[in-house]
Amino acid sequence: MSSKTPLLLAGAALFTLLAGCGSHETQSSPAAASSAPSGAVSSSGRCNSDAVQDLVGKALSPALAEEGRQRAGAQVVRVVRPQDPMTMDFNSQRLTITTSASLVVQTATCG
């Protein structure tokens, strides 16, 4: 075994670990994420959750999530069900809708 072999193995192991840490977004349901067409953001460029508080208590559907996104002026909508993992990063252009297990809207917030 040459003296370079352990170094190559360590480098390969490090590369494999870092590759597993790459970020990627997945959708758990059709309503999980929706991108707005260009120009659909509110004039301030920020989400306004006050405009969608009437969604609370309604059964969530893809159409309702998209309507909420548009009314809030958000670029994207994120739907979070119980036990779903959720990042804690703040995005002022994202509407986050949390639901019950039966997909009844519990909260509609920006971020």
Tab-separated table of C-alpha atoms in Angstrom:
chain	number	residue	atom	x	y	z
A	1	MET	CA	0.000	0.000	0.000
A	2	SER	CA	1.513	3.324	-1.003
A	3	SER	CA	1.656	6.304	1.341
A	4	LYS	CA	-0.959	8.144	-0.767
A	5	THR	CA	-3.675	5.487	-0.363
A	6	PRO	CA	-4.836	6.537	3.161
A	7	LEU	CA	-4.983	10.161	2.027
A	8	LEU	CA	-7.070	9.241	-1.024
A	9	LEU	CA	-9.422	7.127	1.100
A	10	ALA	CA	-9.851	9.971	3.600
A	11	GLY	CA	-10.567	12.415	0.770
A	12	ALA	CA	-13.131	10.065	-0.770
A	13	ALA	CA	-14.840	9.604	2.604
A	14	LEU	CA	-14.982	13.374	3.154
A	15	PHE	CA	-16.423	13.927	-0.309
A	16	THR	CA	-19.105	11.283	0.329
A	17	LEU	CA	-20.080	12.911	3.634
A	18	LEU	CA	-20.313	16.365	2.086
A	19	ALA	CA	-22.362	15.086	-0.849
A	20	GLY	CA	-24.951	13.792	1.620
A	21	CYS	CA	-25.284	17.268	3.124
A	22	GLY	CA	-26.349	18.924	-0.132
A	23	SER	CA	-29.700	20.671	-0.006
A	24	HIS	CA	-32.597	19.764	-2.214
A	25	GLU	CA	-36.284	20.540	-1.978
A	26	THR	CA	-38.929	17.861	-2.255
A	27	GLN	CA	-42.671	18.126	-2.394
A	28	SER	CA	-44.715	15.898	-0.113
A	29	SER	CA	-47.996	16.915	-1.713
A	30	PRO	CA	-49.117	18.839	-4.790
A	31	ALA	CA	-49.772	21.861	-2.577
A	32	ALA	CA	-46.392	21.677	-0.837
A	33	ALA	CA	-44.707	24.329	-2.949
A	34	SER	CA	-45.775	26.600	-5.730
A	35	SER	CA	-43.764	29.203	-7.581
A	36	ALA	CA	-45.321	32.444	-8.647
A	37	PRO	CA	-45.037	33.696	-12.176
A	38	SER	CA	-42.757	36.705	-12.451
A	39	GLY	CA	-44.438	39.913	-11.370
A	40	ALA	CA	-46.961	38.184	-9.063
A	41	VAL	CA	-45.311	39.406	-5.858
A	42	SER	CA	-46.946	42.198	-3.894
A	43	SER	CA	-45.624	45.697	-4.481
A	44	SER	CA	-43.586	45.487	-1.274
A	45	GLY	CA	-42.147	42.123	-2.338
A	46	ARG	CA	-43.164	40.608	0.991
A	47	CYS	CA	-45.770	38.152	2.124
A	48	ASN	CA	-48.772	39.599	4.019
A	49	SER	CA	-50.369	36.908	6.180
A	50	ASP	CA	-53.125	39.272	7.403
A	51	ALA	CA	-54.729	38.889	3.978
A	52	VAL	CA	-55.201	35.125	4.385
A	53	GLN	CA	-56.292	34.604	7.985
A	54	ASP	CA	-59.722	33.541	6.716
A	55	LEU	CA	-58.083	30.288	5.492
A	56	VAL	CA	-57.844	29.037	9.087
A	57	GLY	CA	-60.408	26.285	9.646
A	58	LYS	CA	-60.856	25.479	5.944
A	59	ALA	CA	-59.949	22.175	4.296
A	60	LEU	CA	-56.724	22.676	2.363
A	61	SER	CA	-56.586	21.878	-1.340
A	62	PRO	CA	-53.984	22.744	-3.971
A	63	ALA	CA	-56.329	25.442	-5.298
A	64	LEU	CA	-56.792	26.972	-1.827
A	65	ALA	CA	-53.025	26.982	-1.216
A	66	GLU	CA	-52.437	28.749	-4.537
A	67	GLU	CA	-55.202	31.259	-3.815
A	68	GLY	CA	-53.621	31.974	-0.436
A	69	ARG	CA	-50.207	32.449	-2.012
A	70	GLN	CA	-51.586	34.953	-4.494
A	71	ARG	CA	-53.650	36.871	-1.933
A	72	ALA	CA	-50.700	37.085	0.469
A	73	GLY	CA	-48.423	38.320	-2.314
A	74	ALA	CA	-45.985	35.475	-1.624
A	75	GLN	CA	-43.660	33.934	-4.171
A	76	VAL	CA	-43.972	30.426	-2.717
A	77	VAL	CA	-46.260	28.521	-0.389
A	78	ARG	CA	-45.131	25.823	2.032
A	79	VAL	CA	-47.601	23.355	3.523
A	80	VAL	CA	-46.571	21.734	6.803
A	81	ARG	CA	-48.534	18.850	8.290
A	82	PRO	CA	-48.060	17.382	11.780
A	83	GLN	CA	-44.769	15.493	12.049
A	84	ASP	CA	-43.409	17.108	8.841
A	85	PRO	CA	-39.889	18.455	9.203
A	86	MET	CA	-39.649	22.207	8.722
A	87	THR	CA	-36.637	24.447	8.306
A	88	MET	CA	-36.518	27.459	10.579
A	89	ASP	CA	-35.044	29.839	8.014
A	90	PHE	CA	-36.995	33.051	7.501
A	91	ASN	CA	-38.157	33.886	3.988
A	92	SER	CA	-40.241	37.064	3.820
A	93	GLN	CA	-41.626	35.985	0.439
A	94	ARG	CA	-42.991	32.600	1.599
A	95	LEU	CA	-46.456	31.777	2.937
A	96	THR	CA	-46.356	28.869	5.390
A	97	ILE	CA	-49.628	27.022	5.964
A	98	THR	CA	-49.733	24.533	8.825
A	99	THR	CA	-52.487	21.938	8.856
A	100	SER	CA	-53.962	19.234	11.021
A	101	ALA	CA	-53.522	15.573	10.070
A	102	SER	CA	-56.808	15.828	8.156
A	103	LEU	CA	-55.500	18.869	6.200
A	104	VAL	CA	-57.558	21.529	7.971
A	105	VAL	CA	-55.638	24.824	8.013
A	106	GLN	CA	-54.372	25.663	11.513
A	107	THR	CA	-52.182	28.710	10.766
A	108	ALA	CA	-51.164	30.882	7.835
A	109	THR	CA	-47.973	32.833	8.465
A	110	CYS	CA	-45.209	34.433	6.471
A	111	GLY	CA	-41.640	33.352	6.746
